[in-house]
Short mmCIF file of N, CA and C (backbone and C1' of nucleotides) in Angstrom, two decimals:
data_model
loop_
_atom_site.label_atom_id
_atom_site.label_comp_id
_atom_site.label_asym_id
_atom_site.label_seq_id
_atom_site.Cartn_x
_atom_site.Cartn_y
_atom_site.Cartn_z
N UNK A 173 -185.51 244.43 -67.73
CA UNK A 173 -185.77 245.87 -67.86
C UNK A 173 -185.43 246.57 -66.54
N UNK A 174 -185.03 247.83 -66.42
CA UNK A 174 -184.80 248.60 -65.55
C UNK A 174 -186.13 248.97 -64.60
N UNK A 175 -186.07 249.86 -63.63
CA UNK A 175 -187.21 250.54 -62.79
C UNK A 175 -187.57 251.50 -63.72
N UNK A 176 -187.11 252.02 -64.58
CA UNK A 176 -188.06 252.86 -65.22
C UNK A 176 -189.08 252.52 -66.45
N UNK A 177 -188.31 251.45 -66.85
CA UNK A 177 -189.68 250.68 -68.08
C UNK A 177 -190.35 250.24 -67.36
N UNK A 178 -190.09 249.51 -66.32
CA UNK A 178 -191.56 248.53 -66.19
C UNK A 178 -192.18 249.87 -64.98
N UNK A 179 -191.91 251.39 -64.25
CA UNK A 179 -193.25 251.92 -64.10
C UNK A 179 -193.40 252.78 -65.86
N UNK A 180 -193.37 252.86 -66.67
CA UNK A 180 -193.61 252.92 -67.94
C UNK A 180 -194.89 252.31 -67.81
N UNK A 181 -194.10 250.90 -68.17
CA UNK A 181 -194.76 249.58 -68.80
C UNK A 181 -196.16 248.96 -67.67
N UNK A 182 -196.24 249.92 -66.01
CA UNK A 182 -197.26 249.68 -65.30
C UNK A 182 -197.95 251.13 -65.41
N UNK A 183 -197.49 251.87 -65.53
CA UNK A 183 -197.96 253.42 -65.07
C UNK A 183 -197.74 253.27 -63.41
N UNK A 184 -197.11 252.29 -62.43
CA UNK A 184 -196.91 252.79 -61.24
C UNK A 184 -195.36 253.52 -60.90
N UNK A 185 -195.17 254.09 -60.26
CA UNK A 185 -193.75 255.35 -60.04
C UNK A 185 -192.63 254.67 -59.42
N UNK A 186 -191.57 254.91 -59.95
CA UNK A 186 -190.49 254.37 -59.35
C UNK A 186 -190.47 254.07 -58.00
N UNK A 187 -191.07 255.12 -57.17
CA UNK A 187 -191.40 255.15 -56.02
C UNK A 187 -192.34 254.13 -55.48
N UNK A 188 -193.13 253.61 -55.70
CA UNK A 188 -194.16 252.95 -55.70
C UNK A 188 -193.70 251.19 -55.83
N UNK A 189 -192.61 251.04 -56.73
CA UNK A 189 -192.16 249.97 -57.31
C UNK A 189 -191.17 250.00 -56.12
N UNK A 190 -190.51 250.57 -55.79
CA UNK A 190 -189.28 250.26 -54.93
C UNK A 190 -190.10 250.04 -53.45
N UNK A 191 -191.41 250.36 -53.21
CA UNK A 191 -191.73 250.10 -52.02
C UNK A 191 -192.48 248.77 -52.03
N UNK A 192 -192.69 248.42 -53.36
CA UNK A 192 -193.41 247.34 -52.92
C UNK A 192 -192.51 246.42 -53.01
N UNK A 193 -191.10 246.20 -53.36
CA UNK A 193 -190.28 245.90 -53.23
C UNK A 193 -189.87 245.26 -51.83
N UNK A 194 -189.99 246.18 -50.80
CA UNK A 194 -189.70 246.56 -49.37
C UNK A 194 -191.21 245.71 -48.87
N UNK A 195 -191.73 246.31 -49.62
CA UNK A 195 -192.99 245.12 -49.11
C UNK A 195 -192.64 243.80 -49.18
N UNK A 196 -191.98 243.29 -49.97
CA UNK A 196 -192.07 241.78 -50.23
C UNK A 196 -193.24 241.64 -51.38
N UNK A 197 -193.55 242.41 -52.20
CA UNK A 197 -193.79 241.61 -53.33
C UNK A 197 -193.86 242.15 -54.45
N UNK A 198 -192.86 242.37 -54.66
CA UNK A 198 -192.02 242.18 -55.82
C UNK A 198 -190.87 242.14 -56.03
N UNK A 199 -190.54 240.98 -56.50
CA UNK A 199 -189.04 240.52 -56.66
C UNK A 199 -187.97 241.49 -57.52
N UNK A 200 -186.88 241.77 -57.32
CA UNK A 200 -186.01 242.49 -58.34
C UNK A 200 -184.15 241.55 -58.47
N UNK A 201 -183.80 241.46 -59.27
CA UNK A 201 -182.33 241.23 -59.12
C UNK A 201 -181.63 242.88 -59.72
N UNK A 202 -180.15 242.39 -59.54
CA UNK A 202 -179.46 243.47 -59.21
C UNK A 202 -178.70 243.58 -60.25
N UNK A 203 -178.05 244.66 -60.77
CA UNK A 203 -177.16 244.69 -62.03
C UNK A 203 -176.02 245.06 -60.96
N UNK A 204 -174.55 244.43 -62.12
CA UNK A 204 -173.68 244.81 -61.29
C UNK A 204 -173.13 246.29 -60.67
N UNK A 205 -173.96 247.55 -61.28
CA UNK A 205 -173.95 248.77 -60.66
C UNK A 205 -174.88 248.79 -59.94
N UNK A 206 -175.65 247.66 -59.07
CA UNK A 206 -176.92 248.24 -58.23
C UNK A 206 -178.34 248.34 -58.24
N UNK A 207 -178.25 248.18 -60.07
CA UNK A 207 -179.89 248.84 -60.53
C UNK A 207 -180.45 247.79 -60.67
N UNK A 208 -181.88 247.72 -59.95
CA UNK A 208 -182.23 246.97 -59.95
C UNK A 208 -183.21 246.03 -61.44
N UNK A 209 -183.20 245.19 -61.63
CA UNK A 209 -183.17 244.70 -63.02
C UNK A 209 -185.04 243.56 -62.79
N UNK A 210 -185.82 244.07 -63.69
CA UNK A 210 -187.07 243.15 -63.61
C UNK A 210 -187.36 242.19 -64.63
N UNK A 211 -188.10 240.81 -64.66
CA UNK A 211 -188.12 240.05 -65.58
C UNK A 211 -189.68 240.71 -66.12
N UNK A 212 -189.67 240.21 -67.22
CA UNK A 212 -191.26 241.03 -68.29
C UNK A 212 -192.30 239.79 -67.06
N UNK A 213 -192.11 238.83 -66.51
CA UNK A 213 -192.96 238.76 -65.60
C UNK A 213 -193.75 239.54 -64.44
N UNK A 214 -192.13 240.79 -63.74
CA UNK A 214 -193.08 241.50 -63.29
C UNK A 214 -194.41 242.30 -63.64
N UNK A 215 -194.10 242.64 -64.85
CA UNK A 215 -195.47 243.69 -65.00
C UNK A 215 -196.60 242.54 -64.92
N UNK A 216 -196.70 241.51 -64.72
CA UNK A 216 -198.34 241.08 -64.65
C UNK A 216 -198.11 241.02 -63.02
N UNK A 217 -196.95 241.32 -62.96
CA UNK A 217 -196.98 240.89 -61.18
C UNK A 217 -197.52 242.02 -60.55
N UNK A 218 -197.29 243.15 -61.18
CA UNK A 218 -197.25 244.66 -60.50
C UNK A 218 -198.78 244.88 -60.81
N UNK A 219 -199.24 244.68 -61.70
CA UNK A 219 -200.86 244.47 -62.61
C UNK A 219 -201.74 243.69 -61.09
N UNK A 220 -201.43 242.87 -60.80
CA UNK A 220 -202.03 242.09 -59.48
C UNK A 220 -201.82 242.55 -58.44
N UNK A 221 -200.90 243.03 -58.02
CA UNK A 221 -200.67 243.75 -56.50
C UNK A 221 -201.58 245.00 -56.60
N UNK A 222 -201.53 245.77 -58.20
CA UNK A 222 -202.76 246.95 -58.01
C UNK A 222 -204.33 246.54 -57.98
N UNK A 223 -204.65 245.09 -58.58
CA UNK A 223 -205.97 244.87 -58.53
C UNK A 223 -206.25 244.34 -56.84
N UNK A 224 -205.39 243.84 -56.68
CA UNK A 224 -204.93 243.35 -55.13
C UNK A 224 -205.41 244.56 -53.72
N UNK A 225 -204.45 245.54 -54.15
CA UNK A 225 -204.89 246.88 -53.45
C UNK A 225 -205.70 247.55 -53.40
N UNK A 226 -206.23 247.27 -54.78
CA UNK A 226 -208.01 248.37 -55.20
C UNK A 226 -208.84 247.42 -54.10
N UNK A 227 -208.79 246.11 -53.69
CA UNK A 227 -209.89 245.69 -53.28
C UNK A 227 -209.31 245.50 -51.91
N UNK A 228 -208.30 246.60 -51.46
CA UNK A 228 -208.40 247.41 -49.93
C UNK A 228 -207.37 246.38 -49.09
N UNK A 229 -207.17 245.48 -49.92
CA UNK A 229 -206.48 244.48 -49.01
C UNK A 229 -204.71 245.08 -48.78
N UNK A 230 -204.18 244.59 -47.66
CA UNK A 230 -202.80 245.20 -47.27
C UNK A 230 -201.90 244.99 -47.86
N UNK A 231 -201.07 245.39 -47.30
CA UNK A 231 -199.95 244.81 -48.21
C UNK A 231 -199.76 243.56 -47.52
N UNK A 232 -199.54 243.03 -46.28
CA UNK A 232 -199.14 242.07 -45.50
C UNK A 232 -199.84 240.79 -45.94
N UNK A 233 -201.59 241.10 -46.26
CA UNK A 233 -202.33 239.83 -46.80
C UNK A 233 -201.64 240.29 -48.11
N UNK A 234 -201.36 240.34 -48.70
CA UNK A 234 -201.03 240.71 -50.15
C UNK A 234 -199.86 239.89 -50.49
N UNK A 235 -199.02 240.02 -49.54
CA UNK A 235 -197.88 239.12 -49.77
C UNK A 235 -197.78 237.67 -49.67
N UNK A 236 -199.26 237.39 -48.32
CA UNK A 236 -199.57 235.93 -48.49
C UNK A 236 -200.17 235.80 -49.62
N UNK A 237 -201.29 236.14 -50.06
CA UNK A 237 -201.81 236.06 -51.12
C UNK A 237 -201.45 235.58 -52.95
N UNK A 238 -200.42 236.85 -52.86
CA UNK A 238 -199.45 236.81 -54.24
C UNK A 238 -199.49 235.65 -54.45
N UNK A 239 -198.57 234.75 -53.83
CA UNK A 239 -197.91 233.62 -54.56
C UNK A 239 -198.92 232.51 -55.21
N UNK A 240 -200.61 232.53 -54.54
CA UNK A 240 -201.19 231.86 -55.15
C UNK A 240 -201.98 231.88 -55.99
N UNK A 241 -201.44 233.33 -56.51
CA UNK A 241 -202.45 234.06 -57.87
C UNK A 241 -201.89 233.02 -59.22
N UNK A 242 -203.26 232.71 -60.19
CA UNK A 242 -202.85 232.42 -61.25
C UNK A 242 -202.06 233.59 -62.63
N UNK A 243 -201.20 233.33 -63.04
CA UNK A 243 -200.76 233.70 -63.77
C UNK A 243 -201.50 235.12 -64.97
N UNK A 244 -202.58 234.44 -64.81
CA UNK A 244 -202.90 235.34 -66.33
C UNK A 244 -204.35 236.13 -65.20
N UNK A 245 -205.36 235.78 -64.90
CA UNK A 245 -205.93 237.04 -64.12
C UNK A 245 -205.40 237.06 -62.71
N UNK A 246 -205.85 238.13 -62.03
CA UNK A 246 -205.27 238.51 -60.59
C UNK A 246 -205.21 237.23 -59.75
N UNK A 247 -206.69 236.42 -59.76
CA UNK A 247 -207.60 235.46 -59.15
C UNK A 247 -206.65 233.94 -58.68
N UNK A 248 -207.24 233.59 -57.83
CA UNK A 248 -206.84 232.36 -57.33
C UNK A 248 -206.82 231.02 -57.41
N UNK A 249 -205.54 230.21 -57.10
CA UNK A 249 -205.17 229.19 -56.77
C UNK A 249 -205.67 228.41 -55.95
N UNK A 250 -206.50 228.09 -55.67
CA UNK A 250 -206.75 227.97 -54.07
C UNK A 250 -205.41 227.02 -52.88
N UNK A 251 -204.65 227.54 -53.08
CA UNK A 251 -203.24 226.88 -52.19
C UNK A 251 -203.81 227.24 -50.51
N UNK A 252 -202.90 226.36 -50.38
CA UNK A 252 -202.48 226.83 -48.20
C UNK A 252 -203.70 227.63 -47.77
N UNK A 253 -203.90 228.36 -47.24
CA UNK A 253 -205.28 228.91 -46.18
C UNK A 253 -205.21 230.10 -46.81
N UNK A 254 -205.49 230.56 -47.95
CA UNK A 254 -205.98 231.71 -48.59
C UNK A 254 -207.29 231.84 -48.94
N UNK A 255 -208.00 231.06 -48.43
CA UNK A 255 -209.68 231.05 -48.02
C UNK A 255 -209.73 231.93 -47.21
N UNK A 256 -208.78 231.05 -45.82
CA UNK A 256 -209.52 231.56 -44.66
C UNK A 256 -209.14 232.71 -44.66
N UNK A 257 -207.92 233.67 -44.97
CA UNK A 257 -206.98 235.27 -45.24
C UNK A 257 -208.61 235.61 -45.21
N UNK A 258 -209.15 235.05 -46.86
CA UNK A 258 -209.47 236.28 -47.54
C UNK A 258 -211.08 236.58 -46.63
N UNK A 259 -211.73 235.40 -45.71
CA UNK A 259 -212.57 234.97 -45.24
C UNK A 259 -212.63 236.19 -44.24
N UNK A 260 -211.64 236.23 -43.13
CA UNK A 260 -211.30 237.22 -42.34
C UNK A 260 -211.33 238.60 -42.89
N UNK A 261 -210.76 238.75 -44.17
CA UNK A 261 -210.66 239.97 -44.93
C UNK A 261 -212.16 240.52 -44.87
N UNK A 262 -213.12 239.67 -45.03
CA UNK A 262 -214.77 239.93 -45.73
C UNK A 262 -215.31 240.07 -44.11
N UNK A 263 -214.74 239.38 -42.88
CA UNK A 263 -214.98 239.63 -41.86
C UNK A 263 -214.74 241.23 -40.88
N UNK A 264 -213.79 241.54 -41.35
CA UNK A 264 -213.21 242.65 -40.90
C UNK A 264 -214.14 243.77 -41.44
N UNK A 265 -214.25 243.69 -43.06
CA UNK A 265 -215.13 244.76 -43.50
C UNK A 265 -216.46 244.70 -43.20
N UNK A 266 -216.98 243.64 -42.65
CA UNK A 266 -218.45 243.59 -42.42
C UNK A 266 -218.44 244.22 -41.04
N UNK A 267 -217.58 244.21 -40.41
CA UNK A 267 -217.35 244.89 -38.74
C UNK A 267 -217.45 246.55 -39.22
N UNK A 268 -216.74 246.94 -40.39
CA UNK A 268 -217.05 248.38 -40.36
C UNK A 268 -217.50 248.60 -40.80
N UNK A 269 -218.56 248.08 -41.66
CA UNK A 269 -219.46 248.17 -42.06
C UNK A 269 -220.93 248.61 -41.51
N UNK A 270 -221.07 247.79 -40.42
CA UNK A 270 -221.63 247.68 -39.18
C UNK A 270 -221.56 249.38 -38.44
N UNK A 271 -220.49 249.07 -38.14
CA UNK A 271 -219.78 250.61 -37.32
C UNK A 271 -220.49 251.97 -38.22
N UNK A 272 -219.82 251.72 -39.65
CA UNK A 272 -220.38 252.86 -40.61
C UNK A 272 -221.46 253.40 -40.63
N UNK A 273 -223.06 252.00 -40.26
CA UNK A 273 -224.30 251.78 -40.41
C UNK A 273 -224.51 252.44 -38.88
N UNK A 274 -223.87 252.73 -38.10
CA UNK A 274 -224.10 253.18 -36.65
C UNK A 274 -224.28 254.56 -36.69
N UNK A 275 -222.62 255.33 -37.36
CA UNK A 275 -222.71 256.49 -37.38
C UNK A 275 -223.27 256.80 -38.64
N UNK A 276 -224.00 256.49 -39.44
CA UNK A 276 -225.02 257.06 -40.57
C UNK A 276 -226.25 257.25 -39.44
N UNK A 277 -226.54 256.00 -39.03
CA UNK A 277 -227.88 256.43 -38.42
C UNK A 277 -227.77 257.60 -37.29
N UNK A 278 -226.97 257.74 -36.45
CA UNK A 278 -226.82 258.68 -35.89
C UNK A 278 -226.50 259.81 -35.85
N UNK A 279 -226.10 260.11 -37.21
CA UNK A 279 -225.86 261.72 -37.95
C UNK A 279 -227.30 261.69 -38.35
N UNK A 280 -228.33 260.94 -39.31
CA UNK A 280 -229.15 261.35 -39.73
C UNK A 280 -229.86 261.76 -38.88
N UNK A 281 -230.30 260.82 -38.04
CA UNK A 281 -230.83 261.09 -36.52
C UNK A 281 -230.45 262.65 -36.31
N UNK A 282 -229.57 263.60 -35.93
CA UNK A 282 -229.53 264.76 -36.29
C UNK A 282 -230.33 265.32 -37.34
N UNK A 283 -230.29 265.41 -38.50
CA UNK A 283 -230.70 265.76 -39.39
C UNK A 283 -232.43 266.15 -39.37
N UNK A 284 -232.60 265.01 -38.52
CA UNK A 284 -234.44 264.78 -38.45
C UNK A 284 -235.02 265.65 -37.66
N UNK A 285 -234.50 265.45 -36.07
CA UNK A 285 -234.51 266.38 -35.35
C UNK A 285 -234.82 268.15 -35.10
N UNK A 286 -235.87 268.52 -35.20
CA UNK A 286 -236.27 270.13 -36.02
C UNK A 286 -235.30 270.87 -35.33
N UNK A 287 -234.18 271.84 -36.44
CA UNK A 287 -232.83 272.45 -35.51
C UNK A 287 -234.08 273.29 -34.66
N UNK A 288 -233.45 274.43 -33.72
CA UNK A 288 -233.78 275.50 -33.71
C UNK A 288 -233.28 276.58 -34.20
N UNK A 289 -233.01 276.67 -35.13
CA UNK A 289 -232.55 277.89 -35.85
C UNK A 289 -233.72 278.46 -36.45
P DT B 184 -181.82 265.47 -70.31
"O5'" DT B 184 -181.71 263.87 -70.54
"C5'" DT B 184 -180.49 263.11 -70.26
"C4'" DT B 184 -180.84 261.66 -70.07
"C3'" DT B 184 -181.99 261.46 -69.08
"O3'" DT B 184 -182.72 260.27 -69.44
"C1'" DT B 184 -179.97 260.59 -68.17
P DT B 185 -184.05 259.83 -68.64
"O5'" DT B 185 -183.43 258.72 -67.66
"C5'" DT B 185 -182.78 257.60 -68.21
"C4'" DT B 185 -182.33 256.66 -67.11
"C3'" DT B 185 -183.35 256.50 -65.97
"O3'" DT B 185 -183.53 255.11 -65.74
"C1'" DT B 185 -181.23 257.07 -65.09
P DT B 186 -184.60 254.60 -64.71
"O5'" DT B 186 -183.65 254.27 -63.46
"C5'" DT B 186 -182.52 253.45 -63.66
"C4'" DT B 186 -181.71 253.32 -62.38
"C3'" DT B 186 -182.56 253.18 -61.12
"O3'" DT B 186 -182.21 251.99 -60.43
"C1'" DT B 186 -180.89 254.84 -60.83
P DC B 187 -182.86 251.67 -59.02
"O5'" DC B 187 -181.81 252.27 -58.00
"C5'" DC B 187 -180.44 251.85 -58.09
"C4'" DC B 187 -179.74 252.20 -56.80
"C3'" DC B 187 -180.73 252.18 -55.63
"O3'" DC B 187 -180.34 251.40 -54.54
"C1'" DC B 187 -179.65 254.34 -55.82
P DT B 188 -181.43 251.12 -53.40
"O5'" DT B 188 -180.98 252.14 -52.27
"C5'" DT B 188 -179.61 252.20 -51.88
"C4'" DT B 188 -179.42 253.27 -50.81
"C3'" DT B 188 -180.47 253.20 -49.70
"O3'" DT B 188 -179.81 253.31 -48.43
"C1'" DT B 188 -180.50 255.36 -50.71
P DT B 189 -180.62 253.08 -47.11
"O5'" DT B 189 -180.85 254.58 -46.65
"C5'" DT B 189 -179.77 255.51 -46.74
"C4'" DT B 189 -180.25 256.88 -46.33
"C3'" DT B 189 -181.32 256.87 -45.22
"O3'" DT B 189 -180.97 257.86 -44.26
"C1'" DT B 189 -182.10 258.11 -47.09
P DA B 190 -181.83 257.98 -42.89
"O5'" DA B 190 -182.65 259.31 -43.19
"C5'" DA B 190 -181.97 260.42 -43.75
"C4'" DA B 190 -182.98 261.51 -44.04
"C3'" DA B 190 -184.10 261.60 -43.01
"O3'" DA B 190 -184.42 262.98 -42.81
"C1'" DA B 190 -185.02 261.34 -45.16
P DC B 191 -185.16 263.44 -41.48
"O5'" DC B 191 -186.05 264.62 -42.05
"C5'" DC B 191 -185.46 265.56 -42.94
"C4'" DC B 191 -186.53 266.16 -43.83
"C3'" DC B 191 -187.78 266.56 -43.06
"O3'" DC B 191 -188.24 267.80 -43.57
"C1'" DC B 191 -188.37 265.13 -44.82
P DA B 192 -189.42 268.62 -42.82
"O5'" DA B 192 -190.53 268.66 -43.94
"C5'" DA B 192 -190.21 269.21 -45.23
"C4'" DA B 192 -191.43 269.11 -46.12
"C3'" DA B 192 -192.72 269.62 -45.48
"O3'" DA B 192 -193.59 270.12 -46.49
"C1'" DA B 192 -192.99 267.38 -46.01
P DT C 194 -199.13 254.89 -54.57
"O5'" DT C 194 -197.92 255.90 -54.37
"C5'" DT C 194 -197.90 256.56 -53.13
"C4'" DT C 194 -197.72 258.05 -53.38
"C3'" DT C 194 -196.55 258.31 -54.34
"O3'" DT C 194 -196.92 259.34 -55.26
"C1'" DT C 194 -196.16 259.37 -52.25
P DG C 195 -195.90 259.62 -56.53
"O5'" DG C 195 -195.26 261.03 -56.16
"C5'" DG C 195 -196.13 262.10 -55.79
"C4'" DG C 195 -195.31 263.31 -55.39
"C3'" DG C 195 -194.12 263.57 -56.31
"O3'" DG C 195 -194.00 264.98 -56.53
"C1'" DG C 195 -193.35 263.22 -54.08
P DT C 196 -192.90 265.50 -57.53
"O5'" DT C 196 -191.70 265.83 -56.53
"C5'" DT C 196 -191.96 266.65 -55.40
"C4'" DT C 196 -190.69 266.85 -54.61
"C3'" DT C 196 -189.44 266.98 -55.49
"O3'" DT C 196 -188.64 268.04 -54.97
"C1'" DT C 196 -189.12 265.28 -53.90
P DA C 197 -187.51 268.66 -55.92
"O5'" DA C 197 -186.31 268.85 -54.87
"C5'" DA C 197 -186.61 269.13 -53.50
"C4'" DA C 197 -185.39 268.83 -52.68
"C3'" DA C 197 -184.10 268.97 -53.48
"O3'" DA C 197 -183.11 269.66 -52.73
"C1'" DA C 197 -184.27 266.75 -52.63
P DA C 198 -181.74 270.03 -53.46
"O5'" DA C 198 -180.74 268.97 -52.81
"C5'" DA C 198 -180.84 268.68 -51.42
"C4'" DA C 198 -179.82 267.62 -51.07
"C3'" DA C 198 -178.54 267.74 -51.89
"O3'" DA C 198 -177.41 267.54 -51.05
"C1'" DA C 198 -179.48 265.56 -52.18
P DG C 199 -176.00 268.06 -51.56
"O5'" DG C 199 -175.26 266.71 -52.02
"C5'" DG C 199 -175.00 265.71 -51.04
"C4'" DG C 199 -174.45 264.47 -51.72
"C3'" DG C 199 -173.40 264.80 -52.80
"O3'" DG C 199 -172.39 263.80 -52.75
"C1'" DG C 199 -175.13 263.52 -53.75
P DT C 200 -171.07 264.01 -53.66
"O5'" DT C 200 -171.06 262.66 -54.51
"C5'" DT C 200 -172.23 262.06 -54.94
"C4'" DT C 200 -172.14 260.56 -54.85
"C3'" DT C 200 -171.21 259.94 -55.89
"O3'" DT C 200 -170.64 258.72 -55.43
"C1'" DT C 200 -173.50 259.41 -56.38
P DA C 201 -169.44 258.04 -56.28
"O5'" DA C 201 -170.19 257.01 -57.24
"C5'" DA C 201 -170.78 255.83 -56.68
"C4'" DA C 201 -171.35 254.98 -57.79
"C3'" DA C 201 -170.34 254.70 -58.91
"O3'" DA C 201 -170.59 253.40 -59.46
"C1'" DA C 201 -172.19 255.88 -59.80
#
DNA sequence: TTTCTTACA
DNA sequence: TGTAAGTA
């Protein structure tokens, strides 16, 4: 299928498809005018890179990631060190998490404070 | 009409 | 990400 069925066939935009392209993950071959041509595999591929992204992760872990997704849900293989990726991943967000929990308390902290107005 | 690339908002 | 331009 062409770039325009399969964002059809994902609801993601031509635009969107050609960058993740550029990302590295998603594969395309070429017709002999150029256009780029997808197997009905991509759409579960394109289906995973969006459940992939909803849960904030980059594109860069994304591309390690991909290859050890099972086939039919997003979810994992457990191949090569895609523990430890995703380990770091849960590490990183607990750091801003942290950070977040800093400046909440310290806006509210305002809040408490009787203005003078 | 659809797709392609490049580039700007 | 959307969109414009100029093609094939």
């Amino acid at each position: 299928m062409l770039i325009g069925e399969l964002s059809r066939r994902t609801g993601v935009s031509t635009r969107l498809l050609r960058y993740y392209e550029e990302q590295g993950l998603l594969a395309a071959g070429r017709d002999p005018n150029g256009y780029r041509r997808y197997g009905d595999g991509s759409v579960v591929t394109v289906r995973k890179i969006r459940v992939l992204l909803e849960a904030g992760l980059s594109t860069e872990v994304i591309r390690q990631v991909l290859p050890c997704t099972k086939d039919d849900g997003p979810e994992f293989d457990w191949c090569s060190g895609i523990r430890d990726i995703l380990d770091r991943e849960l590490a990183v967000i607990d750091d801003r998490i942290e950070g977040l929990q800093r400046n909440r308390g310290a806006i509210a902290g305002f809040l408490t404070r009787p203005g003078e107005h």
